[in-house]
PDB file of C-alpha atoms in Angstrom:
ATOM      1  CA  MET T   1      -3.016  -2.910  22.531  1.00 63.00           C
ATOM      2  CA  SER T   2       0.292  -1.563  21.245  1.00 62.00           C
ATOM      3  CA  MET T   3       2.250  -2.174  18.069  1.00 58.00           C
ATOM      4  CA  THR T   4       5.970  -2.375  17.312  1.00 63.00           C
ATOM      5  CA  LEU T   5       7.977  -3.116  14.192  1.00 58.00           C
ATOM      6  CA  ALA T   6       9.957  -6.342  14.307  1.00 56.00           C
ATOM      7  CA  SER T   7      11.981  -7.230  11.205  1.00 62.00           C
ATOM      8  CA  GLY T   8       9.802  -5.036   9.001  1.00 67.00           C
ATOM      9  CA  LYS T   9       6.512  -6.499  10.246  1.00 78.00           C
ATOM     10  CA  ALA T  10       3.973  -4.772  12.450  1.00 80.00           C
ATOM     11  CA  VAL T  11       3.574  -6.724  15.691  1.00 90.00           C
ATOM     12  CA  PHE T  12       0.671  -6.168  18.074  1.00 94.00           C
ATOM     13  CA  HIS T  13       1.039  -6.752  21.823  1.00 96.00           C
ATOM     14  CA  CYS T  14      -1.540  -7.703  24.428  1.00 97.00           C
ATOM     15  CA  GLU T  15      -2.706  -4.828  26.624  1.00 96.00           C
ATOM     16  CA  ALA T  16      -2.954  -7.115  29.642  1.00 97.00           C
ATOM     17  CA  CYS T  17       0.415  -8.884  29.645  1.00 97.00           C
ATOM     18  CA  ARG T  18       2.427  -7.283  26.783  1.00 96.00           C
ATOM     19  CA  SER T  19       2.907 -10.660  25.028  1.00 97.00           C
ATOM     20  CA  ARG T  20       2.813 -10.876  21.260  1.00 96.00           C
ATOM     21  CA  LEU T  21      -0.604 -11.272  19.606  1.00 96.00           C
ATOM     22  CA  VAL T  22      -1.084 -13.950  16.961  1.00 95.00           C
ATOM     23  CA  LYS T  23      -3.702 -13.695  14.190  1.00 95.00           C
ATOM     24  CA  ARG T  24      -6.019 -16.670  14.603  1.00 96.00           C
ATOM     25  CA  ASP T  25      -8.834 -15.897  12.190  1.00 96.00           C
ATOM     26  CA  SER T  26      -9.586 -13.590   9.307  1.00 95.00           C
ATOM     27  CA  SER T  27     -12.748 -13.322   7.236  1.00 97.00           C
ATOM     28  CA  LEU T  28     -13.572 -11.228   4.193  1.00 96.00           C
ATOM     29  CA  LEU T  29     -16.366  -8.725   4.870  1.00 96.00           C
ATOM     30  CA  HIS T  30     -16.021  -6.819   1.586  1.00 94.00           C
ATOM     31  CA  LYS T  31     -13.564  -7.151  -1.283  1.00 94.00           C
ATOM     32  CA  HIS T  32     -11.359  -4.497   0.382  1.00 95.00           C
ATOM     33  CA  LEU T  33     -12.131  -5.217   4.083  1.00 97.00           C
ATOM     34  CA  ARG T  34     -11.201  -8.106   6.374  1.00 96.00           C
ATOM     35  CA  GLN T  35     -12.240  -8.836   9.977  1.00 97.00           C
ATOM     36  CA  ASP T  36      -9.256 -10.148  11.983  1.00 97.00           C
ATOM     37  CA  VAL T  37      -9.134 -11.935  15.354  1.00 97.00           C
ATOM     38  CA  TYR T  38      -5.909 -11.895  17.392  1.00 97.00           C
ATOM     39  CA  VAL T  39      -5.123 -14.055  20.441  1.00 97.00           C
ATOM     40  CA  CYS T  40      -2.465 -13.439  23.082  1.00 97.00           C
ATOM     41  CA  SER T  41       0.442 -15.871  22.750  1.00 97.00           C
ATOM     42  CA  ASN T  42       0.711 -16.152  26.550  1.00 97.00           C
ATOM     43  CA  PRO T  43      -1.328 -19.294  27.446  1.00 96.00           C
ATOM     44  CA  LEU T  44      -2.006 -17.960  30.952  1.00 97.00           C
ATOM     45  CA  CYS T  45      -3.526 -14.757  29.543  1.00 97.00           C
ATOM     46  CA  SER T  46      -5.282 -15.887  26.326  1.00 94.00           C
ATOM     47  CA  ALA T  47      -6.939 -12.486  25.772  1.00 97.00           C
ATOM     48  CA  SER T  48      -8.400 -12.006  22.319  1.00 97.00           C
ATOM     49  CA  TYR T  49      -8.857  -8.903  20.194  1.00 97.00           C
ATOM     50  CA  SER T  50     -10.604  -8.093  16.950  1.00 97.00           C
ATOM     51  CA  GLY T  51      -9.843  -5.541  14.281  1.00 95.00           C
ATOM     52  CA  HIS T  52     -10.003  -4.720  10.599  1.00 95.00           C
ATOM     53  CA  THR T  53      -7.571  -4.795   7.703  1.00 93.00           C
ATOM     54  CA  GLU T  54      -8.649  -2.408   4.964  1.00 94.00           C
ATOM     55  CA  ILE T  55      -7.258  -1.575   1.535  1.00 95.00           C
ATOM     56  CA  THR T  56      -7.992   2.111   1.000  1.00 94.00           C
ATOM     57  CA  GLY T  57      -6.208   3.156  -2.190  1.00 95.00           C
ATOM     58  CA  ILE T  58      -4.149   2.097  -5.174  1.00 92.00           C
ATOM     59  CA  ALA T  59      -0.432   2.899  -4.832  1.00 91.00           C
ATOM     60  CA  SER T  60       0.649   1.784  -8.318  1.00 88.00           C
ATOM     61  CA  PRO T  61      -1.122   0.322 -11.342  1.00 85.00           C
ATOM     62  CA  SER T  62      -0.996  -3.299 -12.400  1.00 88.00           C
ATOM     63  CA  GLY T  63       1.675  -4.298 -14.891  1.00 88.00           C
ATOM     64  CA  VAL T  64      -0.640  -6.913 -16.400  1.00 92.00           C
ATOM     65  CA  PRO T  65      -1.696  -5.960 -19.946  1.00 91.00           C
ATOM     66  CA  ASN T  66      -5.405  -5.113 -20.225  1.00 92.00           C
ATOM     67  CA  ALA T  67      -5.902  -5.331 -16.451  1.00 91.00           C
ATOM     68  CA  PRO T  68      -9.240  -3.901 -15.320  1.00 92.00           C
ATOM     69  CA  ALA T  69      -9.118  -0.477 -13.706  1.00 87.00           C
ATOM     70  CA  SER T  70      -9.271  -0.382  -9.914  1.00 88.00           C
ATOM     71  CA  ASP T  71     -12.292   1.092  -8.191  1.00 90.00           C
ATOM     72  CA  LEU T  72     -10.016   2.338  -5.379  1.00 93.00           C
ATOM     73  CA  PRO T  73      -8.925   5.980  -5.308  1.00 94.00           C
ATOM     74  CA  PRO T  74      -5.265   6.668  -6.133  1.00 92.00           C
ATOM     75  CA  THR T  75      -2.987   7.469  -3.213  1.00 93.00           C
ATOM     76  CA  PRO T  76      -1.421  10.967  -3.105  1.00 93.00           C
ATOM     77  CA  SER T  77       2.006   9.537  -3.989  1.00 91.00           C
ATOM     78  CA  TYR T  78       0.528   7.704  -6.996  1.00 88.00           C
ATOM     79  CA  GLN T  79      -1.211  10.902  -8.167  1.00 91.00           C
ATOM     80  CA  ARG T  80       2.075  12.799  -7.767  1.00 91.00           C
ATOM     81  CA  ALA T  81       3.990  10.185  -9.793  1.00 86.00           C
ATOM     82  CA  VAL T  82       1.418  10.357 -12.617  1.00 85.00           C
ATOM     83  CA  HIS T  83       1.615  14.168 -12.635  1.00 88.00           C
ATOM     84  CA  GLU T  84       5.444  14.138 -12.627  1.00 87.00           C
ATOM     85  CA  ARG T  85       5.488  11.607 -15.480  1.00 84.00           C
ATOM     86  CA  SER T  86       3.192  13.790 -17.603  1.00 85.00           C
ATOM     87  CA  MET T  87       5.284  16.896 -16.799  1.00 84.00           C
ATOM     88  CA  ARG T  88       8.484  15.091 -17.809  1.00 81.00           C
ATOM     89  CA  ALA T  89       6.876  13.939 -21.051  1.00 78.00           C
ATOM     90  CA  ALA T  90       5.785  17.517 -21.840  1.00 78.00           C
ATOM     91  CA  GLN T  91       9.268  18.867 -21.061  1.00 76.00           C
ATOM     92  CA  ASN T  92      10.907  16.190 -23.196  1.00 71.00           C
ATOM     93  CA  ARG T  93       8.827  17.229 -26.212  1.00 68.00           C
ATOM     94  CA  ASP T  94      10.378  20.711 -25.937  1.00 64.00           C
ATOM     95  CA  GLN T  95      13.899  19.386 -25.337  1.00 63.00           C
ATOM     96  CA  LEU T  96      16.169  19.235 -28.391  1.00 64.00           C
ATOM     97  CA  ASP T  97      17.451  15.788 -29.212  1.00 62.00           C
ATOM     98  CA  ILE T  98      21.264  15.663 -29.500  1.00 65.00           C
ATOM     99  CA  PHE T  99      20.919  12.862 -32.044  1.00 63.00           C
ATOM    100  CA  ASP T 100      18.626  14.895 -34.333  1.00 59.00           C
ATOM    101  CA  SER T 101      20.054  14.572 -37.845  1.00 56.00           C
ATOM    102  CA  GLN T 102      18.814  17.958 -39.072  1.00 57.00           C
ATOM    103  CA  PRO T 103      21.578  20.593 -39.042  1.00 54.00           C
ATOM    104  CA  LEU T 104      20.999  23.945 -37.361  1.00 54.00           C
ATOM    105  CA  ASN T 105      21.067  27.022 -39.650  1.00 52.00           C
TER     106      ASN T 105
END
């Protein structure tokens, strides 16, 4: 089975005839794991394949106030963004404010 990107979507192709696969069924196995069944779109072939769709990490936090914390680990890019935000906040505390009303001596 191969995969290509068509208009931003991942498209799987049948190994036997290279026709596009269509998702026919999907069931939840765990709150972060789905079992998927794909069928070849070529009616003469009709091969079927199974696979998994898994959510493995949190890429950004929810914007909903008081949202519960995720039990997923943060992705490396999310960890980097949190670290950069805290570094910027620390640097901004040391930065003089040009609108500070206190005169310099």
